Short mmCIF file of C-alpha atoms in Angstrom, two decimals:
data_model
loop_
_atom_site.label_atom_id
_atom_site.label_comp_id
_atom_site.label_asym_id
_atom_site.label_seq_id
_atom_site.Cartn_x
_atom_site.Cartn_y
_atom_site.Cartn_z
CA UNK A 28 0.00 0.00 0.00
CA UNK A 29 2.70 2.66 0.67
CA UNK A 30 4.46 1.77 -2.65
CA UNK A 31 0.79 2.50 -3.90
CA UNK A 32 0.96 6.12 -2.15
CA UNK A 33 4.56 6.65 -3.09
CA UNK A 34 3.64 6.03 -6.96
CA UNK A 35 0.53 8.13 -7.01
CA UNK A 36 2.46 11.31 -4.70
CA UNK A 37 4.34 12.57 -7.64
CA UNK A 38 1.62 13.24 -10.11
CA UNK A 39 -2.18 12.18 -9.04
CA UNK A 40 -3.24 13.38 -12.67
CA UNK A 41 -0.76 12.07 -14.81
CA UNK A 42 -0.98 8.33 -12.89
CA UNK A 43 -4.75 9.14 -12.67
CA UNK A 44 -5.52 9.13 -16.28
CA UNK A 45 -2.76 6.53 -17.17
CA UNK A 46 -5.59 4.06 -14.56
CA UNK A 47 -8.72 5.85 -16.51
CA UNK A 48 -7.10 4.62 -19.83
CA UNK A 49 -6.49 1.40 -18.77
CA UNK A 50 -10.11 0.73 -17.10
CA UNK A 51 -11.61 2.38 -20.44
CA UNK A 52 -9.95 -0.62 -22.54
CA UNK A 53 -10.40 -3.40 -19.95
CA UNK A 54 -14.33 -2.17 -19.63
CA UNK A 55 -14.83 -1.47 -23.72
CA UNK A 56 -12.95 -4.91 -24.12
CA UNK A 57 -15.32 -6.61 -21.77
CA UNK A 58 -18.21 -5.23 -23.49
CA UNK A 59 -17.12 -5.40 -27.21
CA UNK A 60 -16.30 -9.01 -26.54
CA UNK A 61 -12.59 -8.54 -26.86
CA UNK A 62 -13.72 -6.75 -30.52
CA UNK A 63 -11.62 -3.24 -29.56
CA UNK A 64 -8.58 -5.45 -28.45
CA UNK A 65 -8.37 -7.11 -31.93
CA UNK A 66 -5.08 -6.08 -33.54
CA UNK A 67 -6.52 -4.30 -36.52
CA UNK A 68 -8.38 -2.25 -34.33
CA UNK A 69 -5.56 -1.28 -32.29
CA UNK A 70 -3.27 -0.24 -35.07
CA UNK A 71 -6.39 1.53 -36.66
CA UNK A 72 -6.97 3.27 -32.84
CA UNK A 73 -3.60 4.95 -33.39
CA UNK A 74 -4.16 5.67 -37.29
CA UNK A 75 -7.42 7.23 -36.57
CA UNK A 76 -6.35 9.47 -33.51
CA UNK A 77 -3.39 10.07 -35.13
CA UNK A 78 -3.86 13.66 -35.69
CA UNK A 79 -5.30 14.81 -32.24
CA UNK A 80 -1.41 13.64 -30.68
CA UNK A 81 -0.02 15.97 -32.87
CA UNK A 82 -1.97 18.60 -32.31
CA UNK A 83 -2.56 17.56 -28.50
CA UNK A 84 1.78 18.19 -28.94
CA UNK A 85 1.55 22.03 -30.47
CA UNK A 86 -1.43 22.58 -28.36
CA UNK A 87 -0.07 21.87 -24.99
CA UNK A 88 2.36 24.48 -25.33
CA UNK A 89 -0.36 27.32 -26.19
CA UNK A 90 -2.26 25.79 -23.07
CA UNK A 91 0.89 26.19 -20.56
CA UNK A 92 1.17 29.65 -21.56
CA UNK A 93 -2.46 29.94 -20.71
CA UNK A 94 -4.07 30.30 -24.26
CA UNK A 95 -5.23 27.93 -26.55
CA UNK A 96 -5.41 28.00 -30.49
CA UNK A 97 -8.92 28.05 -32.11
CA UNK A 98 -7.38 27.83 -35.72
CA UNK A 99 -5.80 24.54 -35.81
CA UNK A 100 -8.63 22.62 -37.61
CA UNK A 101 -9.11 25.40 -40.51
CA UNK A 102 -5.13 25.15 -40.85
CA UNK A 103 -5.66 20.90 -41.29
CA UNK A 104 -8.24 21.94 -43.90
CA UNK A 105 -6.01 24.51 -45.69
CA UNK A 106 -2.75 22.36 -45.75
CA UNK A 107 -4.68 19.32 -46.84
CA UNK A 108 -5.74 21.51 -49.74
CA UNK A 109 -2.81 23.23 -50.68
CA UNK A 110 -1.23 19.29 -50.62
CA UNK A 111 -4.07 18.98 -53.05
CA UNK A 112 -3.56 21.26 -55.88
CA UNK A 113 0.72 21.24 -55.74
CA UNK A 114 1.10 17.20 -55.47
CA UNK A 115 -1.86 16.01 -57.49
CA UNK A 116 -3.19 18.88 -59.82
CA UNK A 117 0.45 20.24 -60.23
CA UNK A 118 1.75 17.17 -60.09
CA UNK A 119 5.04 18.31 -58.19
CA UNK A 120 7.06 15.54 -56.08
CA UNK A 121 5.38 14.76 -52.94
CA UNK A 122 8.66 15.09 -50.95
CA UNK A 123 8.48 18.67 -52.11
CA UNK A 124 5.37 18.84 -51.52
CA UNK A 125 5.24 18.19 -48.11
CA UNK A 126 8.21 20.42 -47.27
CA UNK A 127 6.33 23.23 -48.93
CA UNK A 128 3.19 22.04 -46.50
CA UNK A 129 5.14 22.52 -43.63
CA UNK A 130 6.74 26.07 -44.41
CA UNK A 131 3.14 26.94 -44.71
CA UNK A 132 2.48 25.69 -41.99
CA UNK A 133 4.99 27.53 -40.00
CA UNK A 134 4.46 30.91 -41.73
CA UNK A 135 0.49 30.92 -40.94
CA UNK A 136 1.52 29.75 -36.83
CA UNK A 137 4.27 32.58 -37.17
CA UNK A 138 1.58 35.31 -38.59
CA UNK A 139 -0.56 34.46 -35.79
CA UNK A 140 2.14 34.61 -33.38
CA UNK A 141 3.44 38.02 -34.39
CA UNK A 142 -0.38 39.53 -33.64
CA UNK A 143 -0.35 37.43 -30.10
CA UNK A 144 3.07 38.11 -29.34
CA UNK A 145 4.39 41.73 -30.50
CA UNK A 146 0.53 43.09 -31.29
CA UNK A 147 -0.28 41.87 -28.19
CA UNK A 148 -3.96 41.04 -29.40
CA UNK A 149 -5.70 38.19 -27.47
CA UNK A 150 -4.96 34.48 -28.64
CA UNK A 151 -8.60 33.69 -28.75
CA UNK A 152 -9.33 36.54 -30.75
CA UNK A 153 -6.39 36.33 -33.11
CA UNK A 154 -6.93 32.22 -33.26
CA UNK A 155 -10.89 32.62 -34.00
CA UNK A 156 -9.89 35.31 -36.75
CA UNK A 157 -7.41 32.25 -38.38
CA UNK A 158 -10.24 29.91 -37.60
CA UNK A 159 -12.75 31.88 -39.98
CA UNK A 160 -10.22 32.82 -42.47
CA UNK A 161 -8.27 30.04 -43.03
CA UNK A 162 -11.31 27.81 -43.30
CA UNK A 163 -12.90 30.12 -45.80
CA UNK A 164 -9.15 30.18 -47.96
CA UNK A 165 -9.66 26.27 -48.06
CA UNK A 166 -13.24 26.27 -49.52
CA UNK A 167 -12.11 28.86 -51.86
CA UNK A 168 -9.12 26.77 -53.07
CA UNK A 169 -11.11 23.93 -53.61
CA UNK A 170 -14.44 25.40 -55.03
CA UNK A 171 -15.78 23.37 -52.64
CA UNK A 172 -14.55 20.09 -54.77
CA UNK A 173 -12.51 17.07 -53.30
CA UNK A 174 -9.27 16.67 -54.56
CA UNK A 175 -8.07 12.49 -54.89
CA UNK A 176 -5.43 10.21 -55.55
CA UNK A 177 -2.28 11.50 -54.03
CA UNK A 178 1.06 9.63 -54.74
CA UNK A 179 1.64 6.03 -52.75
CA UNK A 180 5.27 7.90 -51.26
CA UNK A 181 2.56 10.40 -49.95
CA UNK A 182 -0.04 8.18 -48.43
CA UNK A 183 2.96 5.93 -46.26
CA UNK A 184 2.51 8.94 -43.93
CA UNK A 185 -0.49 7.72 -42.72
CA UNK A 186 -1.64 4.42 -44.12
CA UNK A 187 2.17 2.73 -44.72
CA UNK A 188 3.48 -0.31 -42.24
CA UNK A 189 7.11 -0.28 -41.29
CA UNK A 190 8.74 -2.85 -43.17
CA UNK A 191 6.31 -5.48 -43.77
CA UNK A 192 8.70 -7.67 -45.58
CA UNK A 193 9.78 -9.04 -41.88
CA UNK A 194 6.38 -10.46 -41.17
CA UNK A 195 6.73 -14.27 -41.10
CA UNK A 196 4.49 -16.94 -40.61
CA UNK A 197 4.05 -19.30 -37.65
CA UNK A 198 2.22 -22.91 -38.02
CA UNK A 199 0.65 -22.63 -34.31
CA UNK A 200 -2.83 -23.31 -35.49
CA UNK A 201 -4.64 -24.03 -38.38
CA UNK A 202 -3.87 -21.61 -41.12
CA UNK A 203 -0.99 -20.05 -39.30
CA UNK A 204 -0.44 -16.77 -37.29
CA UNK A 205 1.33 -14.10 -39.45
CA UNK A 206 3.46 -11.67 -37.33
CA UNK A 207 5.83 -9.06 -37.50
CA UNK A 208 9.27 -9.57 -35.75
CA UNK A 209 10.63 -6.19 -36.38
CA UNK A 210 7.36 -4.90 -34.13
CA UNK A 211 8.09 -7.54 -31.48
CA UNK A 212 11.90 -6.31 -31.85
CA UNK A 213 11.07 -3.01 -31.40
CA UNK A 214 9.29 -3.47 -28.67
CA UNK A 215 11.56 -4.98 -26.55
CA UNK A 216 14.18 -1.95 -27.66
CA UNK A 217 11.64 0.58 -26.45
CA UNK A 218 11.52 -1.07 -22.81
CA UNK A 219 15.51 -1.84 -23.08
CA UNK A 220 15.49 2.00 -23.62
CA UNK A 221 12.71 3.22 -21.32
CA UNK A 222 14.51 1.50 -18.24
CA UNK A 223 18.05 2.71 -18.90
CA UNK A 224 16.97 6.46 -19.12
CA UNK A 225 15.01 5.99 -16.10
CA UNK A 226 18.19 4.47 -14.39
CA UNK A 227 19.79 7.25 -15.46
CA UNK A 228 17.21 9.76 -14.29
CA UNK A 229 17.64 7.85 -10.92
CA UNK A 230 21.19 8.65 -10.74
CA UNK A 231 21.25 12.31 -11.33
CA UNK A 232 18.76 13.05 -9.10
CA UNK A 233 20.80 10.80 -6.66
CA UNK A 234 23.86 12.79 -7.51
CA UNK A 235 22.30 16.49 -6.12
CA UNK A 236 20.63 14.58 -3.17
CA UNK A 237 17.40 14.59 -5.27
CA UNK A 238 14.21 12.16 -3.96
CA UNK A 239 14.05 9.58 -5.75
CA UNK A 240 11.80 6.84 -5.83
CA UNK A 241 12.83 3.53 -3.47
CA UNK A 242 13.52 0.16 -5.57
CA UNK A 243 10.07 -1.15 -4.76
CA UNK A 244 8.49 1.57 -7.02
CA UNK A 245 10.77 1.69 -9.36
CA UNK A 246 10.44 -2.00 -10.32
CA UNK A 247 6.65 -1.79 -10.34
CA UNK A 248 7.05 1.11 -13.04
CA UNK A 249 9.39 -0.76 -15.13
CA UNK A 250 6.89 -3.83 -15.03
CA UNK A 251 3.84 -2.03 -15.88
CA UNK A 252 5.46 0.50 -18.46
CA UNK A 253 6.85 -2.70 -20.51
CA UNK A 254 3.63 -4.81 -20.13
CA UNK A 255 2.14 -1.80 -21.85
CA UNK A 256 4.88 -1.00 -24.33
CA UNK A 257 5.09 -5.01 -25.76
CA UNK A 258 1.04 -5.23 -25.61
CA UNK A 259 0.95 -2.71 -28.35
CA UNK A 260 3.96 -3.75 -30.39
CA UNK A 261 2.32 -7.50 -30.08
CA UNK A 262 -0.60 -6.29 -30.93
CA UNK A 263 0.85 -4.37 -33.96
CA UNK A 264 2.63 -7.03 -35.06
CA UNK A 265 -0.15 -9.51 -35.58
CA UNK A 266 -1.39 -7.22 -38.00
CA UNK A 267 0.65 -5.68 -40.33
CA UNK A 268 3.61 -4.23 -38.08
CA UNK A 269 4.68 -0.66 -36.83
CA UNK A 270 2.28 2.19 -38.30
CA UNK A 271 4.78 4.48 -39.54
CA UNK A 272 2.52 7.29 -38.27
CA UNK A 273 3.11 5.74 -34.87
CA UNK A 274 6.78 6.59 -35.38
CA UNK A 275 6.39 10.11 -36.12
CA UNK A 276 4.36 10.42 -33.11
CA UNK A 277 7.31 8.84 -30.85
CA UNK A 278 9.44 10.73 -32.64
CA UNK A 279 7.55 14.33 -31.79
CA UNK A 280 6.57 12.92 -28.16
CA UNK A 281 10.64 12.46 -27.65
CA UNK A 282 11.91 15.63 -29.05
CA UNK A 283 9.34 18.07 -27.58
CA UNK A 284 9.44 15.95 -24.03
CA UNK A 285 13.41 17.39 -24.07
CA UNK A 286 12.20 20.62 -25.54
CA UNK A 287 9.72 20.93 -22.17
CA UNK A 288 11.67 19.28 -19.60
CA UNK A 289 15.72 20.08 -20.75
CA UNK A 290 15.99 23.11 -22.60
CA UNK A 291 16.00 26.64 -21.79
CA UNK A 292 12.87 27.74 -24.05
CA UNK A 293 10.45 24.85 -21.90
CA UNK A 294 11.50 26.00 -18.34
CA UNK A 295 10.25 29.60 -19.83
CA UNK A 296 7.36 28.72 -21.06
CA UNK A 297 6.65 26.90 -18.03
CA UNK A 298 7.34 30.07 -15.98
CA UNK A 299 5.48 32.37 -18.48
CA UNK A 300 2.51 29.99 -17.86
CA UNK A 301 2.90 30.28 -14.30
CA UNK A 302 3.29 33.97 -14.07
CA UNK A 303 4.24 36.37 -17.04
CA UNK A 304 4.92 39.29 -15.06
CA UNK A 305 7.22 37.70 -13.23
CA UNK A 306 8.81 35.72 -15.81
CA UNK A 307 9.72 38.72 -17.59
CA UNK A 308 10.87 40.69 -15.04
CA UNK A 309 13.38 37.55 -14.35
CA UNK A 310 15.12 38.23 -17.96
CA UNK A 311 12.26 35.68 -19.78
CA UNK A 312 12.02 37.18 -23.55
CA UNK A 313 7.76 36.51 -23.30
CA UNK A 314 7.54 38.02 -26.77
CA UNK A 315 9.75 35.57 -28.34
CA UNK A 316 8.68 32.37 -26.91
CA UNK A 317 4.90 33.41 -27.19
CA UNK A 318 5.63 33.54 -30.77
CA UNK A 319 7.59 30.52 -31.08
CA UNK A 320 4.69 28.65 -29.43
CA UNK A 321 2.38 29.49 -32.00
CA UNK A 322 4.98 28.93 -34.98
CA UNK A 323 5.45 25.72 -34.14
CA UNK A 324 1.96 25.18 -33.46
CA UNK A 325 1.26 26.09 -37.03
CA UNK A 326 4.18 23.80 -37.82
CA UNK A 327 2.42 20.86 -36.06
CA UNK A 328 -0.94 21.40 -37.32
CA UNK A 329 0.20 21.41 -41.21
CA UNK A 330 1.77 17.85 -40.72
CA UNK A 331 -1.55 16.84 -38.80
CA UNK A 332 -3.29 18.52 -42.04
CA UNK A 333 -0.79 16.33 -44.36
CA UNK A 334 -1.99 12.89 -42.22
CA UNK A 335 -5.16 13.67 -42.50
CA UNK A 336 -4.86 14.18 -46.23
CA UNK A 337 -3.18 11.13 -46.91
CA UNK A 338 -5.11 8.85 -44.67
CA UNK A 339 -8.42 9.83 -46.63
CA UNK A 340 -6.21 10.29 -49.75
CA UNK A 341 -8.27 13.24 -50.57
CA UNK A 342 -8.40 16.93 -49.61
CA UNK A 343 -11.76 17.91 -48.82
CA UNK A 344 -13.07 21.10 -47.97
CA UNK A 345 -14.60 19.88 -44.83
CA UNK A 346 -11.49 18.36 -43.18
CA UNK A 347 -9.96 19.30 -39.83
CA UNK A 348 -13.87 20.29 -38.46
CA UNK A 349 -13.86 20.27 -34.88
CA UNK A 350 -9.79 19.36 -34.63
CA UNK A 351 -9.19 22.37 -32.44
CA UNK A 352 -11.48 21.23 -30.08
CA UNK A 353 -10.17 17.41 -29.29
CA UNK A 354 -6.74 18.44 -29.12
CA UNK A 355 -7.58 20.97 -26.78
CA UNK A 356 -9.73 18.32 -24.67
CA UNK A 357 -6.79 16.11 -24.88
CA UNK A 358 -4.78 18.56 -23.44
CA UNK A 359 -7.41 19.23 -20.60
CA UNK A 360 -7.80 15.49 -19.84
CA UNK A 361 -4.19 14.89 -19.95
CA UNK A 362 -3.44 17.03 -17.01
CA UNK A 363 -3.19 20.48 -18.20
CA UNK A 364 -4.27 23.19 -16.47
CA UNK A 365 -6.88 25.46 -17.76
CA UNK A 366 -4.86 28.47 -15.89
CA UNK A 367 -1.33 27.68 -17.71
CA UNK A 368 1.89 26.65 -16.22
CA UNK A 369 0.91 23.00 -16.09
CA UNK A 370 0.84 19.96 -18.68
CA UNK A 371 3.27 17.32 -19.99
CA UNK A 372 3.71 15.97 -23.59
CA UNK A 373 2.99 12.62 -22.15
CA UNK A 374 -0.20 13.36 -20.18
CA UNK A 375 -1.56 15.30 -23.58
CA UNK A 376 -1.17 11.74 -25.75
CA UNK A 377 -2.50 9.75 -22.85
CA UNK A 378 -5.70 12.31 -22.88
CA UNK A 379 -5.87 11.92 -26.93
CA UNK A 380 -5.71 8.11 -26.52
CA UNK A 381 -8.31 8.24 -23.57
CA UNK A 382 -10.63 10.27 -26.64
CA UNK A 383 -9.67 7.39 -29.07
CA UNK A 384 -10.70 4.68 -27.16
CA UNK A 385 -13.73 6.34 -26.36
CA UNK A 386 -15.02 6.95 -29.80
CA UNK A 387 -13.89 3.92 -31.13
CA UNK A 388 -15.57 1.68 -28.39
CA UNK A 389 -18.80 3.81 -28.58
CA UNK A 390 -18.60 3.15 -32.64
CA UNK A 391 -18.13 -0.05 -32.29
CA UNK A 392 -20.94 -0.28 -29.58
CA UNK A 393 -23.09 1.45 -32.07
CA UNK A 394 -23.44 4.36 -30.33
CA UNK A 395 -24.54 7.50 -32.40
CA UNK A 396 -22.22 10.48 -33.03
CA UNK A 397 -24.42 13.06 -30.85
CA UNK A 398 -24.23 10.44 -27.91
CA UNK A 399 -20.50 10.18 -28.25
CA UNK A 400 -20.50 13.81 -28.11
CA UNK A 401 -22.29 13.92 -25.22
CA UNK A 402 -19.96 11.83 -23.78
CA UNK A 403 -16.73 13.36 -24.56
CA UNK A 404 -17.83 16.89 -22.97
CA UNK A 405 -19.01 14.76 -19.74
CA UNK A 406 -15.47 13.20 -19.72
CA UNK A 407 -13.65 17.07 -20.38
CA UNK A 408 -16.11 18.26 -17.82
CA UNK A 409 -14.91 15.92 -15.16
CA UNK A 410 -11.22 16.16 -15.64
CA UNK A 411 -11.39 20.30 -15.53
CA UNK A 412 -13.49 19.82 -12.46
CA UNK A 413 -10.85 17.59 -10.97
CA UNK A 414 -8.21 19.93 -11.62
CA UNK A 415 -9.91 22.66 -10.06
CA UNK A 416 -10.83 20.63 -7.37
CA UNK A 417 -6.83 19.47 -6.53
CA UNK A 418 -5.92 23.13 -6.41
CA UNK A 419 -8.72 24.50 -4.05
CA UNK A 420 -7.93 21.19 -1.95
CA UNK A 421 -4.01 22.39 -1.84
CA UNK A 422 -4.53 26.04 -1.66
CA UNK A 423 -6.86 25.01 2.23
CA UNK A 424 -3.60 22.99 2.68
#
């Protein structure tokens, strides 16, 4: 019981929704008949939900400085168009394509930023201005058409399999199992490598007389953490292997975890998010890292746009509706505070996968879209309410 209490001290929300993910499979499992556990169904729950991580990534950061951006789903909609016209109607190399995507990407978060930042006009303002405007460019590049058939290089970003070729076939029962070994592989790589940097963690805090947590807890994380990494790559590889979505996702989950917890630029925007005034009266350069925020946010929200494109290989003029809102619920019922200062990159995936379980259970349940509505806002409801709840019960503390 006190390893229990030791585990759960350091971050109630974090380990909270971590639990809540975990009962919402066991329970949608149990009712589904094991149907949401199938493998094709878990590599599809990451495929699906693939674009609220990436935007639940960008977002966070606008959320810690306590904003949020209104205009990433009209940005999915106008990338996905412009990947349209210059890949398929101009028939330019999708390589190019998508590095043009993502320069438009950053120049439409940087425009935005400039009026936040140095303007000093409110986010939501600004962001609901982009919202309108960007979504209005996108029906106007399409004439309200659907544009089809993008190149096979282009479509790997969403719908390609890491190398397939090293699926083999086992004779355990009748017919065989076919299953990928590279996904088992990696799996057992990703624990390998999740326990050493932990070890490592372990010893610099040890080093300036840091707490750290006693063996006991540590070797319950490292159990649970690789149960749950080699269920997924399992599960993966009895379908067709590693997503290679799923790899840009790790990829943008490792690089902007350093970003918030190692570098310079995420201890500021933590403390700009905590308190402005102060943070720039303590040498912080708010300006600057407002407007970075937002850059990359516009960064992040043309490759979700690009995903989104090439897992429906089409650009529609309709795409990205309602984006802005899950990643921003993600956010919320990953941990992040509605006030700023608080969120990690990991709590913001486990909120998006807590929203992807839940709509593809309730699909699969047959549950209609204005009931699963209904429930996602109950489920954003009661996480905000939980967060304001924790602080009121600290602040009497």
């Amino acid at each position: 019981m006190e390893t229990i209490k030791k585990i759960f001290s350091g971050n109630i929300r974090q380990y909270g929704m971590v639990i809540a993910l975990f009962v919402l499979m066991i329970f949608f499992a149990i009712v589904t008949k094991g149907v949401l556990l199938l493998p094709m169904n878990v590599s599809n729950l990451v495929s699906q939900n693939a674009y609220v991580l990436i935007l639940a990534v960008g977002m966070l950061f606008c959320i810690i400085t306590g904003n949020v951006d209104l205009s990433v789903g009209s940005i999915v909609a106008l990338v996905g168009a412009i990947s349209g016209i210059i890949i398929v109607r101009m028939g330019i190399p999708f390589w190019l394509g998508i590095i043009f995507c993502i320069v438009i990407g950053g120049a439409v978060g940087a425009f935005q930023g400039w009026y936040i930042a140095y303007m000093r006009v409110p986010a939501f303002i600004v962001t609901l201005a982009g919202m309108l405007m960007y979504r209005g460019l996108t029906m106007n590049f399409l004439g309200g058409q659907t544009i089809s058939q993008y190149p096979r290089g282009f479509q790997f970003l969403a719908q390609g399999f890491v190398l397939q070729s090293s699926t083999i076939k086992l004779p355990l029962v009748e017919g065989g199992i076919s299953i990928n070994i590279l996904a088992i592989l990696l799996g057992i790589i990703a624990s390998v490598i999740y326990i050493i940097f932990t070890l490592s963690s372990q010893r610099g805090k040890q080093k300036y007389n840091f707490e750290v947590d006693p063996p006991s807890v540590l070797i319950l994380k490292f159990i649970v953490i690789t149960i749950i990494i080699n269920f997924f790559t399992i599960e993966f590889a009895l379908y067709k292997g590693i997503p290679a979505v799923l790899l840009i996702i790790v990829a943008l989950v490792v690089i902007y975890t350093f970003i918030a917890n190692k570098t310079i630029l995420g201890r500021h925007i933590y403390a700009m998010g905590g308190n402005e005034k102060a943070a720039k009266l303590s040498g912080v350069k708010t300006k600057k890292d407002l407007f970075l925020v937002y850059a990359n946010m516009g960064i992040l929200a043309a490759l979700a746009g690009m995903i989104v494109a090439a897992r429906l290989n089409a650009a529609t003029p309709k795409a990205g509706s309602g984006f802005e809102l899950d990643a921003i619920a993600a956010c919320y019922i990953g941990g992040a505070s509605a006030s700023g200062g608080i969120g990690t990159i990991i709590g913001a995936i486990v909120g998006g996968l807590v929203m992807g379980v839940l709509n593809n259970g309730m699909t699969i349940l047959g549950f209609s879209i204005d009931m699963q509505q209904v429930v996602k806002g109950a489920v954003l409801l009661l996480a905000v309410t939980f967060d304001v709840y924790s602080k009121s019960k600290s602040s009497v503390k």
